[in-house]
CSV table of C-alpha atoms in Angstrom, one decimal:
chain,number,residue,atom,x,y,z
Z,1,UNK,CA,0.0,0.0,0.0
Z,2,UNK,CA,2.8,2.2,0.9
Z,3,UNK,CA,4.3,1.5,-2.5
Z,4,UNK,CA,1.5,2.1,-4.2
Z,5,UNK,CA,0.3,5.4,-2.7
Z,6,UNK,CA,4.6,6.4,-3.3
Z,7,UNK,CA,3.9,6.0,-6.9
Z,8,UNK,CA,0.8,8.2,-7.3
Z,9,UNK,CA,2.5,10.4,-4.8
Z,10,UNK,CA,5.6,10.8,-7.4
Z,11,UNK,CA,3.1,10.9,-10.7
Z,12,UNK,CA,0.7,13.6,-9.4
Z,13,UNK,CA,4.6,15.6,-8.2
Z,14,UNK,CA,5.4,15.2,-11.7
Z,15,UNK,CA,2.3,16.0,-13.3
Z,16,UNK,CA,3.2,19.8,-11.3
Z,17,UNK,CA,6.2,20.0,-12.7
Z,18,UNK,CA,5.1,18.8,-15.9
Z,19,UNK,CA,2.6,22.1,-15.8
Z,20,UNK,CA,5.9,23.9,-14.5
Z,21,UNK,CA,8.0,23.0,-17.7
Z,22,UNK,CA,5.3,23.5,-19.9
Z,23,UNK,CA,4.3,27.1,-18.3
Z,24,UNK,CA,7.4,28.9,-17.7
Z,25,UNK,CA,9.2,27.7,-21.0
Z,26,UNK,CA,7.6,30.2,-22.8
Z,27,UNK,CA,8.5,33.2,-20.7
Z,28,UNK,CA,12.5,32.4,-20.5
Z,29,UNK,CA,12.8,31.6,-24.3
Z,30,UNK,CA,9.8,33.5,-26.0
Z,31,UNK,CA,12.1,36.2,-27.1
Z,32,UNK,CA,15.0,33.8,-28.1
Z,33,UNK,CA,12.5,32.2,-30.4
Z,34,UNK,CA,10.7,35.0,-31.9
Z,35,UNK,CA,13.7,36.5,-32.7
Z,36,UNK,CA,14.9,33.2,-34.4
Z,37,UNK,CA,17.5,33.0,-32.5
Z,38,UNK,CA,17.3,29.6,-31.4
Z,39,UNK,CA,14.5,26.8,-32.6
Z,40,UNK,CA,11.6,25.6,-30.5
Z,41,UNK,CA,13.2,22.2,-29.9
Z,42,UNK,CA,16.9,24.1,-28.3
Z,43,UNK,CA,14.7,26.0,-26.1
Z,44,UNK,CA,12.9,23.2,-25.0
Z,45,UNK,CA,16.8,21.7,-24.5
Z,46,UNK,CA,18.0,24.6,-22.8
Z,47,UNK,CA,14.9,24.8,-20.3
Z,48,UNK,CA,15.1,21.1,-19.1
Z,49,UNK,CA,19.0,21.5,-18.6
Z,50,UNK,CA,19.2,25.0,-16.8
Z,51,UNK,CA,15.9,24.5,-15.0
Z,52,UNK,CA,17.7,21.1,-13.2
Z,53,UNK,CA,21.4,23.3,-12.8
Z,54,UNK,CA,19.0,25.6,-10.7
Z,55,UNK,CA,17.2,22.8,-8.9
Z,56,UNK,CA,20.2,20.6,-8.1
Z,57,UNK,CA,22.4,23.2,-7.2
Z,58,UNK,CA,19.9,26.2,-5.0
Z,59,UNK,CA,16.8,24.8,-5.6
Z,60,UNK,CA,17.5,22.0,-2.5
Z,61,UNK,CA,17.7,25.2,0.0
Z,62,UNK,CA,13.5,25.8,-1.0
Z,63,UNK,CA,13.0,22.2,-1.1
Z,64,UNK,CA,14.3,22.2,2.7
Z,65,UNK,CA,12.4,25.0,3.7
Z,66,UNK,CA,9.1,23.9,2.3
Z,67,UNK,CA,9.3,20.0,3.4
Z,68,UNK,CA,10.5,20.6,7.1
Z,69,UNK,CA,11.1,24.3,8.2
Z,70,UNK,CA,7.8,25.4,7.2
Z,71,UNK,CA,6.4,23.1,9.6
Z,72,UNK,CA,7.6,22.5,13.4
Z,73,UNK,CA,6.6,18.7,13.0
Z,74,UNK,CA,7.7,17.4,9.6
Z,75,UNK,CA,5.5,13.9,10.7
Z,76,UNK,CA,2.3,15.4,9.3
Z,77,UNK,CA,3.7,15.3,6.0
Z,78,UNK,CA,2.7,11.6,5.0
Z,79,UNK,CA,2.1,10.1,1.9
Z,80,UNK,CA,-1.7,10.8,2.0
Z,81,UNK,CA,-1.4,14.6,3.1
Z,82,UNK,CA,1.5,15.4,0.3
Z,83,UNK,CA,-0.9,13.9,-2.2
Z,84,UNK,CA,-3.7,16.2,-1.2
Z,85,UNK,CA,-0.9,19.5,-1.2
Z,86,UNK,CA,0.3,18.7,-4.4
Z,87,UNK,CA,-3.2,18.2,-5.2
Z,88,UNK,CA,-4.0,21.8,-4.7
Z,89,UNK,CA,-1.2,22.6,-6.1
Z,90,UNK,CA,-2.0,21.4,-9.1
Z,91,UNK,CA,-5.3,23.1,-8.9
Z,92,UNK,CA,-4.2,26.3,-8.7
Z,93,UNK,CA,-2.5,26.0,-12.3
Z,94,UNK,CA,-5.7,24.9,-13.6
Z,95,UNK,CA,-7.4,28.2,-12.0
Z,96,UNK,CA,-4.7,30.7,-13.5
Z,97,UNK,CA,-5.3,29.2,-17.1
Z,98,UNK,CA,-9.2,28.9,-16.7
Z,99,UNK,CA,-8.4,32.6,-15.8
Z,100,UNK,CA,-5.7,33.2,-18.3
Z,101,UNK,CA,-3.3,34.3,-15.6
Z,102,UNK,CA,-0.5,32.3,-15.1
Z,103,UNK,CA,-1.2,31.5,-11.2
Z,104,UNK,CA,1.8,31.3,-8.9
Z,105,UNK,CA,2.9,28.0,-7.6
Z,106,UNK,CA,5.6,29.1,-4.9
Z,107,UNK,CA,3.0,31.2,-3.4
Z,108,UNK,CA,0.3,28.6,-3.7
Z,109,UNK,CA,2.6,25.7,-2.6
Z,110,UNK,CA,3.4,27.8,0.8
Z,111,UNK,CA,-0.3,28.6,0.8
Z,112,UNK,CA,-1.3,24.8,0.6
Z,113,UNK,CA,1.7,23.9,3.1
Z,114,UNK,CA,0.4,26.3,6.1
Z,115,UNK,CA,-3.4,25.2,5.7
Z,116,UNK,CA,-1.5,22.2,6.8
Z,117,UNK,CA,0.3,23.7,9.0
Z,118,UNK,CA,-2.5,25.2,10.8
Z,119,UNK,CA,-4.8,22.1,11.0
Z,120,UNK,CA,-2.3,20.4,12.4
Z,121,UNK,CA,-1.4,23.2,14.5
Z,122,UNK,CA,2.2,22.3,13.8
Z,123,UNK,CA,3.1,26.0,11.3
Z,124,UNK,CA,6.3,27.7,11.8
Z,125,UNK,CA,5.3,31.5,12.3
Z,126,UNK,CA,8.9,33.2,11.9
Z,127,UNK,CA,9.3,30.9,8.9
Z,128,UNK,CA,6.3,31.8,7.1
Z,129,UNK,CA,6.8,35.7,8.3
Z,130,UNK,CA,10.1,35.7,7.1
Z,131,UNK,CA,8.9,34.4,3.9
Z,132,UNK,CA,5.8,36.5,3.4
Z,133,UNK,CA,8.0,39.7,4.5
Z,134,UNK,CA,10.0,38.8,1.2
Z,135,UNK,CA,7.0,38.3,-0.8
Z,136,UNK,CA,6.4,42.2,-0.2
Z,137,UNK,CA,10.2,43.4,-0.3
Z,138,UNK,CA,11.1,41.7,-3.2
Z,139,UNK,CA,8.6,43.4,-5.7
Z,140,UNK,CA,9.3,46.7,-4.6
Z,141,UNK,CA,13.2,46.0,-4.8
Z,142,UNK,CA,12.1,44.9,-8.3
Z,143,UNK,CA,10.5,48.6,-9.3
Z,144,UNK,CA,12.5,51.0,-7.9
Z,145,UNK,CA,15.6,49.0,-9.7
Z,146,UNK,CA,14.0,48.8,-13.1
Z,147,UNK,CA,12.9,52.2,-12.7
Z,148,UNK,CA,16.3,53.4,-12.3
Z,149,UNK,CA,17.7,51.5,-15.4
Z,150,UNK,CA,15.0,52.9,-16.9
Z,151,UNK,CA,15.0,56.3,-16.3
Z,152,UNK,CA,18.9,56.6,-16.8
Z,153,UNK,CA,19.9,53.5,-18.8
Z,154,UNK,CA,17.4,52.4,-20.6
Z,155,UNK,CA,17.9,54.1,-23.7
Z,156,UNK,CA,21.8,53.2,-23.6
Z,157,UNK,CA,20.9,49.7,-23.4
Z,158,UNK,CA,17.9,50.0,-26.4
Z,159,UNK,CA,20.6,51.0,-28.3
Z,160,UNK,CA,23.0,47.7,-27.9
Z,161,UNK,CA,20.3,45.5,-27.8
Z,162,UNK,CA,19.4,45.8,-31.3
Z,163,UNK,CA,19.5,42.5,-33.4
Z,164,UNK,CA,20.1,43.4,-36.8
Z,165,UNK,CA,19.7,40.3,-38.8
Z,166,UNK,CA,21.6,39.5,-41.9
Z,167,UNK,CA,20.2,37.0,-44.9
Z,168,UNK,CA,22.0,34.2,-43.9
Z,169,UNK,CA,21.8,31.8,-41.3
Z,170,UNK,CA,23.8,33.1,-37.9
Z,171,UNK,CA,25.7,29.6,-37.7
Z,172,UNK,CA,27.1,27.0,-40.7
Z,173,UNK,CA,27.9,23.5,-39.5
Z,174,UNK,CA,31.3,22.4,-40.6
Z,175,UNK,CA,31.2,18.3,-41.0
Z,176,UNK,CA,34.6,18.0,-42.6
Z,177,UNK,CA,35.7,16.0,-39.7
Z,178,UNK,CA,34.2,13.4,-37.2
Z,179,UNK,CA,32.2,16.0,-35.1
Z,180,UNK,CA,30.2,18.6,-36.4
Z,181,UNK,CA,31.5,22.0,-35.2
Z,182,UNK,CA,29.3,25.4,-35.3
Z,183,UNK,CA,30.8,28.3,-37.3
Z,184,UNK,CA,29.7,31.8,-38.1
Z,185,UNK,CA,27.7,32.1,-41.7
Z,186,UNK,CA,29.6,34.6,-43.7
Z,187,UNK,CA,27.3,36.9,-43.2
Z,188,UNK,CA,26.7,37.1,-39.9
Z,189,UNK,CA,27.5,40.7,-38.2
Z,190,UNK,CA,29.2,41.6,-34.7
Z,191,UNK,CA,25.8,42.9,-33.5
Z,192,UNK,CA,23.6,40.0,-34.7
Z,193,UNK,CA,25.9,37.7,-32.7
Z,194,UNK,CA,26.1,39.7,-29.3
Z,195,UNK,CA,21.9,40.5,-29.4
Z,196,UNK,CA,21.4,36.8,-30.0
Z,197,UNK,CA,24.1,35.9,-27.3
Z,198,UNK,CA,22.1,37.9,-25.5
Z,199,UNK,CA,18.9,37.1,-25.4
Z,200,UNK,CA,19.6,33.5,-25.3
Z,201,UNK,CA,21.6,33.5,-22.2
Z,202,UNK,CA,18.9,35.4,-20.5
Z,203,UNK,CA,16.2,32.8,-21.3
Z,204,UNK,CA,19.0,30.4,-19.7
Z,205,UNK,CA,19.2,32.8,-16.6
Z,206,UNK,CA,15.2,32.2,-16.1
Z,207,UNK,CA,15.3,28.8,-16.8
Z,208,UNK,CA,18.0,27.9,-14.2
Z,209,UNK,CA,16.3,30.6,-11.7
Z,210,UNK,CA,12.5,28.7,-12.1
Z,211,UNK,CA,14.9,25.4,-11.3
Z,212,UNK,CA,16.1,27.2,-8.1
Z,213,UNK,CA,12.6,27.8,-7.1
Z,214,UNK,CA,9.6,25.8,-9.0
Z,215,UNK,CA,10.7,22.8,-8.2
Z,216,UNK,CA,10.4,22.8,-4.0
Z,217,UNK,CA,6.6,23.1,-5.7
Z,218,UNK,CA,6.5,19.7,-7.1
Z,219,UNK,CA,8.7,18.0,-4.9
Z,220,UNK,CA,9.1,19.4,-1.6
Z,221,UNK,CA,6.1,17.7,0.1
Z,222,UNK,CA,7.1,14.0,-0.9
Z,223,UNK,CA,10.6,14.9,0.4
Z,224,UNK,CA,9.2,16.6,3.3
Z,225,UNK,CA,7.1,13.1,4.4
Z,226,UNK,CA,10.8,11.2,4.0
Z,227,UNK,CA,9.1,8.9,1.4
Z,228,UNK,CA,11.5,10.4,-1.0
Z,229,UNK,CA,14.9,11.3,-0.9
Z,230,UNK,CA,16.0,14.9,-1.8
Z,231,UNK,CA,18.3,13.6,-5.2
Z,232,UNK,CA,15.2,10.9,-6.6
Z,233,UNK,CA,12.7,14.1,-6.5
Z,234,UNK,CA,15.3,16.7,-8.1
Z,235,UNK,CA,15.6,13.9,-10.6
Z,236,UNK,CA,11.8,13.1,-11.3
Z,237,UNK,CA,11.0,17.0,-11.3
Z,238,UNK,CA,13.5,18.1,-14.0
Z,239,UNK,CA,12.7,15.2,-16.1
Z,240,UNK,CA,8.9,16.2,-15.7
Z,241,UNK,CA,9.6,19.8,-16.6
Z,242,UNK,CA,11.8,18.6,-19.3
Z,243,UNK,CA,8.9,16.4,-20.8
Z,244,UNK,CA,6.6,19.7,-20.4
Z,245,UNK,CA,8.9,22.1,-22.1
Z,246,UNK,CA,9.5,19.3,-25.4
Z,247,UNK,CA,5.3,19.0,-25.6
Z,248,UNK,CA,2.9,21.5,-23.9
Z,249,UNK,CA,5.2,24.4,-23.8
Z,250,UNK,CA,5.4,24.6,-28.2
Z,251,UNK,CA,2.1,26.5,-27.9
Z,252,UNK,CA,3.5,29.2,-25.4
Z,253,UNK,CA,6.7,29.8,-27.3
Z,254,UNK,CA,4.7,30.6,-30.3
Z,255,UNK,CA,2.8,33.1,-28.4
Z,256,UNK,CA,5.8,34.4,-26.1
Z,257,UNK,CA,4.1,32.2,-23.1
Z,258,UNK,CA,3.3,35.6,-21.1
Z,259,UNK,CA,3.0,39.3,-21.1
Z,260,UNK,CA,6.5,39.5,-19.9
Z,261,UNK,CA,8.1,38.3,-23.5
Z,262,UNK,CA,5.8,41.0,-25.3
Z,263,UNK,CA,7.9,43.7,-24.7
Z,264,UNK,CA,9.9,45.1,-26.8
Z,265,UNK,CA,13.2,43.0,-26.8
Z,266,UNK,CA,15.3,45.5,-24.4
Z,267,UNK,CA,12.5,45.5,-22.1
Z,268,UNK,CA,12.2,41.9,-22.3
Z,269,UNK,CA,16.0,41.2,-21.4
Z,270,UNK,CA,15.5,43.9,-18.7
Z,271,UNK,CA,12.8,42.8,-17.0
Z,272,UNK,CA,14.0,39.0,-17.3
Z,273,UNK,CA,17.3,39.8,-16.2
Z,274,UNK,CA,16.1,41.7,-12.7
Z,275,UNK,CA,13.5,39.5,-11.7
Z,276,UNK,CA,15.5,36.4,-12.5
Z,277,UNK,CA,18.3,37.8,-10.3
Z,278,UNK,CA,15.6,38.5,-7.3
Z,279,UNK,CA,14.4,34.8,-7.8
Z,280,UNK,CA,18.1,33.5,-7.4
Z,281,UNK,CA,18.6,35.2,-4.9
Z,282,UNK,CA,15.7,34.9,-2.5
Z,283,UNK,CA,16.2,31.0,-3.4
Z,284,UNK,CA,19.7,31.2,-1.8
Z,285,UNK,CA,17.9,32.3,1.1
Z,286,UNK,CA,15.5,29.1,1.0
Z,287,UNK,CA,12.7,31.7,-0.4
Z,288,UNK,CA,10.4,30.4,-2.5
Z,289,UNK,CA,9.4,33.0,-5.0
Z,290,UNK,CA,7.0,34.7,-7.7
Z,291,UNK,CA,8.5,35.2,-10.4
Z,292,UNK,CA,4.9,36.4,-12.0
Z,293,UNK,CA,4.7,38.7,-9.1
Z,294,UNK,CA,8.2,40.5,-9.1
Z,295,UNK,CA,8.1,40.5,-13.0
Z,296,UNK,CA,4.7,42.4,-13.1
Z,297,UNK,CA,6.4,45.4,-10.4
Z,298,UNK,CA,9.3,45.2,-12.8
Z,299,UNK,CA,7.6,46.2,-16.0
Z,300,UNK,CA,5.6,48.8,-14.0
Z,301,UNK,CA,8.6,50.3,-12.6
Z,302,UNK,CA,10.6,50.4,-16.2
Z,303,UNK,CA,7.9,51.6,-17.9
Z,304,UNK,CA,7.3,54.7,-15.2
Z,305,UNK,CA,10.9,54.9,-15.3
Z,306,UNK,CA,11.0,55.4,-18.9
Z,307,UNK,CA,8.0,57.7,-19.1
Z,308,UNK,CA,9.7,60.3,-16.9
Z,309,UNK,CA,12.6,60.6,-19.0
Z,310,UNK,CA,11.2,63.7,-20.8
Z,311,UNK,CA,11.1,65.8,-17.1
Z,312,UNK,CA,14.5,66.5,-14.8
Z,313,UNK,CA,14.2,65.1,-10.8
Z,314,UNK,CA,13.2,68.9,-10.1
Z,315,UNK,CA,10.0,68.6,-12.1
Z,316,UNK,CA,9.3,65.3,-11.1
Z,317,UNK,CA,8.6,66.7,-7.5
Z,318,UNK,CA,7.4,69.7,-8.6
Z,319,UNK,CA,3.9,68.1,-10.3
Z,320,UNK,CA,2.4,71.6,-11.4
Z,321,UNK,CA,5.6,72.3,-13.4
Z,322,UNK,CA,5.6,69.0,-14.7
Z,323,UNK,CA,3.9,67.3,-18.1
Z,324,UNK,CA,2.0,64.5,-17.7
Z,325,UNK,CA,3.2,61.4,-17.0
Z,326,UNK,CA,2.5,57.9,-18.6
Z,327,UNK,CA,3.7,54.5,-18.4
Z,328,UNK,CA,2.9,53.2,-21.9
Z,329,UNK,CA,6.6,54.5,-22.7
Z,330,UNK,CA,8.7,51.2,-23.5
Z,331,UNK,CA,6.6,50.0,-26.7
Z,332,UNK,CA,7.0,53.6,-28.6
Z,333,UNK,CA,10.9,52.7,-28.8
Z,334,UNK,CA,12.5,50.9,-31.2
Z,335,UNK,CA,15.2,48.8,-30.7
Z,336,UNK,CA,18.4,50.9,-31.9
Z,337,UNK,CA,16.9,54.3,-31.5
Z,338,UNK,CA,18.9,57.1,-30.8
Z,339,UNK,CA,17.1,59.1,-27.4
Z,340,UNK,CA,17.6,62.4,-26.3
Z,341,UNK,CA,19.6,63.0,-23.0
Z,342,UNK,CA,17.1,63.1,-19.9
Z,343,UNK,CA,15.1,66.5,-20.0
Z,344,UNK,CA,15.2,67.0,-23.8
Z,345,UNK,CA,13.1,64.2,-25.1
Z,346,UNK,CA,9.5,65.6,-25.8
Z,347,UNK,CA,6.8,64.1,-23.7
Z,348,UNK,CA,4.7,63.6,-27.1
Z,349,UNK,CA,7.2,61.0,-28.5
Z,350,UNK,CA,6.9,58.6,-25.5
Z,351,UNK,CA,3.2,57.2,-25.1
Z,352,UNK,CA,2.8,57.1,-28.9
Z,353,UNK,CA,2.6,53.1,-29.2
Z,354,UNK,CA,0.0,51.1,-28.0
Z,355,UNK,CA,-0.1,50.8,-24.6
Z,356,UNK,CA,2.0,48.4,-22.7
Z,357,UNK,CA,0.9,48.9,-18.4
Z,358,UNK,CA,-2.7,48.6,-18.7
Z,359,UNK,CA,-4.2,48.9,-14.9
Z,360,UNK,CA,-6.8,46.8,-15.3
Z,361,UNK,CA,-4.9,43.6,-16.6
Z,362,UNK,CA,-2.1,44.6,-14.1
Z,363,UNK,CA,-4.9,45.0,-11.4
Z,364,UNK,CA,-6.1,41.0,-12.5
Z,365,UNK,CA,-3.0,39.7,-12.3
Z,366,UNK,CA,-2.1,40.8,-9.1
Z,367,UNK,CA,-5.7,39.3,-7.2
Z,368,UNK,CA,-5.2,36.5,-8.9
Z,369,UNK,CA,-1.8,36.2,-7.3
Z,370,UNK,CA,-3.1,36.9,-3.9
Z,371,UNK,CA,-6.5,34.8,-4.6
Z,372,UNK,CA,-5.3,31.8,-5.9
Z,373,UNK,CA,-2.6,31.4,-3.0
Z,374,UNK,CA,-5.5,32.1,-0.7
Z,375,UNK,CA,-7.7,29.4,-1.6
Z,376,UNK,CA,-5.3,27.3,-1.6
Z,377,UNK,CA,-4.7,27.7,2.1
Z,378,UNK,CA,-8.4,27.8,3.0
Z,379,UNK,CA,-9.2,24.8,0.8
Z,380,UNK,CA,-6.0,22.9,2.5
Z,381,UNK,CA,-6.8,23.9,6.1
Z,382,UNK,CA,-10.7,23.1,5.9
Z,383,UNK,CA,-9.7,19.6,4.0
Z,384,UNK,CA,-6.8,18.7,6.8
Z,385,UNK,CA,-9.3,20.2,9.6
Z,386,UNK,CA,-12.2,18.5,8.9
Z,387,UNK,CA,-12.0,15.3,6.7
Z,388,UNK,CA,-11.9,12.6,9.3
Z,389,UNK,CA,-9.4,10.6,7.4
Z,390,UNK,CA,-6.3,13.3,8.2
Z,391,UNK,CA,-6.7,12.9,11.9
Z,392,UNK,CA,-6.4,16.2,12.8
């Protein structure tokens, strides 16, 4: 029986990270792909390798924290009560693509672990304060730092960024000898090679930062009941999210997977590159984190950042001197373009694409973060409270 009730427990953690590899594929290598940089099947290639990097390597600090810090009394994760967390995990992806809003699973895996938690009456406090105290820090660290870059280096970096592709394929395979070795086309140019460098190392950079903290969602209650060692479930995940990002994930990459990867390209690499870096980070720490969450506060922040680029700091605290200020800046620049210095630019030219922060889709995507996550832990608490079977 325990065997059996082992194996569902290890097919429903996979079927998580399954959804994982499937969801978050898009997002790291959307703008690899649309820029043909790199095919769907190298990105799929890329994602299964970096994502387990991340989860052998940092991602066994969240796993830890989830499956027996979280909770003073690791016993009450058995076989039966993992199966119903992951179960809700699981859930919670369904609701975020009923909803078209990719729902976060590190929030809703926490969420899911303290209903536990407090049925059993068993929930680690400081833990899960120092956790959600992150959950609010880390966004904000998120805006005021993309708002910065783009305020004063955004426009520097729109101008590196730029791929300018040639005719010709970027790479020729030479099979003179007995291996196959990768060489410039002729026509390849310096820039082409650096903005495809580029954006390809960044979708590495999510991929191996979602390792560092998705897969504690998939795994970290089977290790946490001692069922399953920590190596086995690093090994099951990143196979599972591998399988996701070769199948399910296709369909993501052809539509950029999120809102994050329709950005223009520099705003793209930005906002990938400084939420990725938070997500690494707070995993270090044993955080689990939203990548969804911090991204969204990212663009918000680079976008105001951007917009404000046509007034000097004195204006920008003097309001009744100032012109008005949008955030639907980053889509009216082209990759390449030459901006004026701060002060000069003329507040006409910024908002003149379609818009890029719209409130009320920002405004959904944050409840759903907080909703989601918050069902979770009802729905877990009221099922380990009350269902007779549990014990509690």
């Amino acid at each position: 029986m325990v065997e059996l009730l082992l194996a569902v427990g290890v097919v429903v953690a996979m079927f998580v990270a399954y959804n994982i590899g499937g969801s978050t594929t898009g997002p790291a290598f959307g703008p690899a792909v649309g820029a043909d940089a790199i095919s769907k099947t190298t990105a799929a290639a890329l994602m299964g390798a970096f994502f387990f990097a991340g989860a052998w390597t940092i991602g066994r600090n969240v796993v830890t924290k989830l499956g027996t810090e979280l909770v003073i009394d690791p016993g009450v994760f058995t076989l039966e009560t993992s199966i119903t967390v992951l179960f809700f995990i699981g859930m919670a992806l369904l609701v975020g693509n009923v909803f078209g809003v990719p729902a976060s699973t590190s929030m809703t895996a926490v969420g899911a672990i303290a209903g536990l938690g407090l049925a059993g009456d068993v929930l680690d406090l400081a833990v899960m304060g120092e956790i959600m105290t992150w959950w609010v820090v880390s966004p904000i660290i998120g805006f005021w730092v993309s708002l910065i870059i783009g305020r004063y280096f955004y426009a520097r970096l729109n101008r590196m960024v730029a791929i300018e592709r040639s005719e010709g394929p970027l790479l020729d395979w030479d099979r003179s000898g007995l291996v196959s070795v990768p060489r410039l086309h002729q026509t390849t140019n310096r820039r082409e090679l650096v903005g495809t460098i580029t954006v390809v190392a960044i979708g590495c950079l999510m991929a191996f930062s979602s390792g560092t903290s998705n897969i504690a969602n998939a795994v970290a209650p089977l290790v946490g009941s001692g069922e399953l060692a920590m190596n086995p479930a690093i090994i099951f995940g990143g196979v599972a999210v591998a399988v996701g990002a070769f199948t399910i994930a296709r369909r993501t990459l052809e539509t950029m997977g999120s809102d994050i990867t329709e950005l223009p390209l520099t705003a793209a690499i930005v906002v990938a590159s400084v939420s990725s870096a938070l997500v690494v980070f707070l995993s270090t720490l044993g955080i689990p984190a939203s990548f969804v969450v911090i991204a969204t506060m990212s663009i918000i922040g680079l976008g105001w950042g951007r917009a404000t680029r046509p007034i000097t700091v004195p204006e920008v605290v003097s309001p009744e001197e100032a012109p008005p200020v949008t955030v639907n800046a980053l889509a009216a620049d082209e990759e390449g373009e030459q901006l004026p210095p701060i002060g000069e630019e003329d507040p006409e030219d910024v908002p003149g694409a379609a818009s890029l922060f719209n409130p009320a889709t920002t405004a959904r995507v944050v409840l759903m973060q907080n909703v989601v996550p918050a069902v979770a832990t009802l729905g877990a608490y009221l099922t380990f409270r009350f269902v007779p079977v549990f014990g509690f």
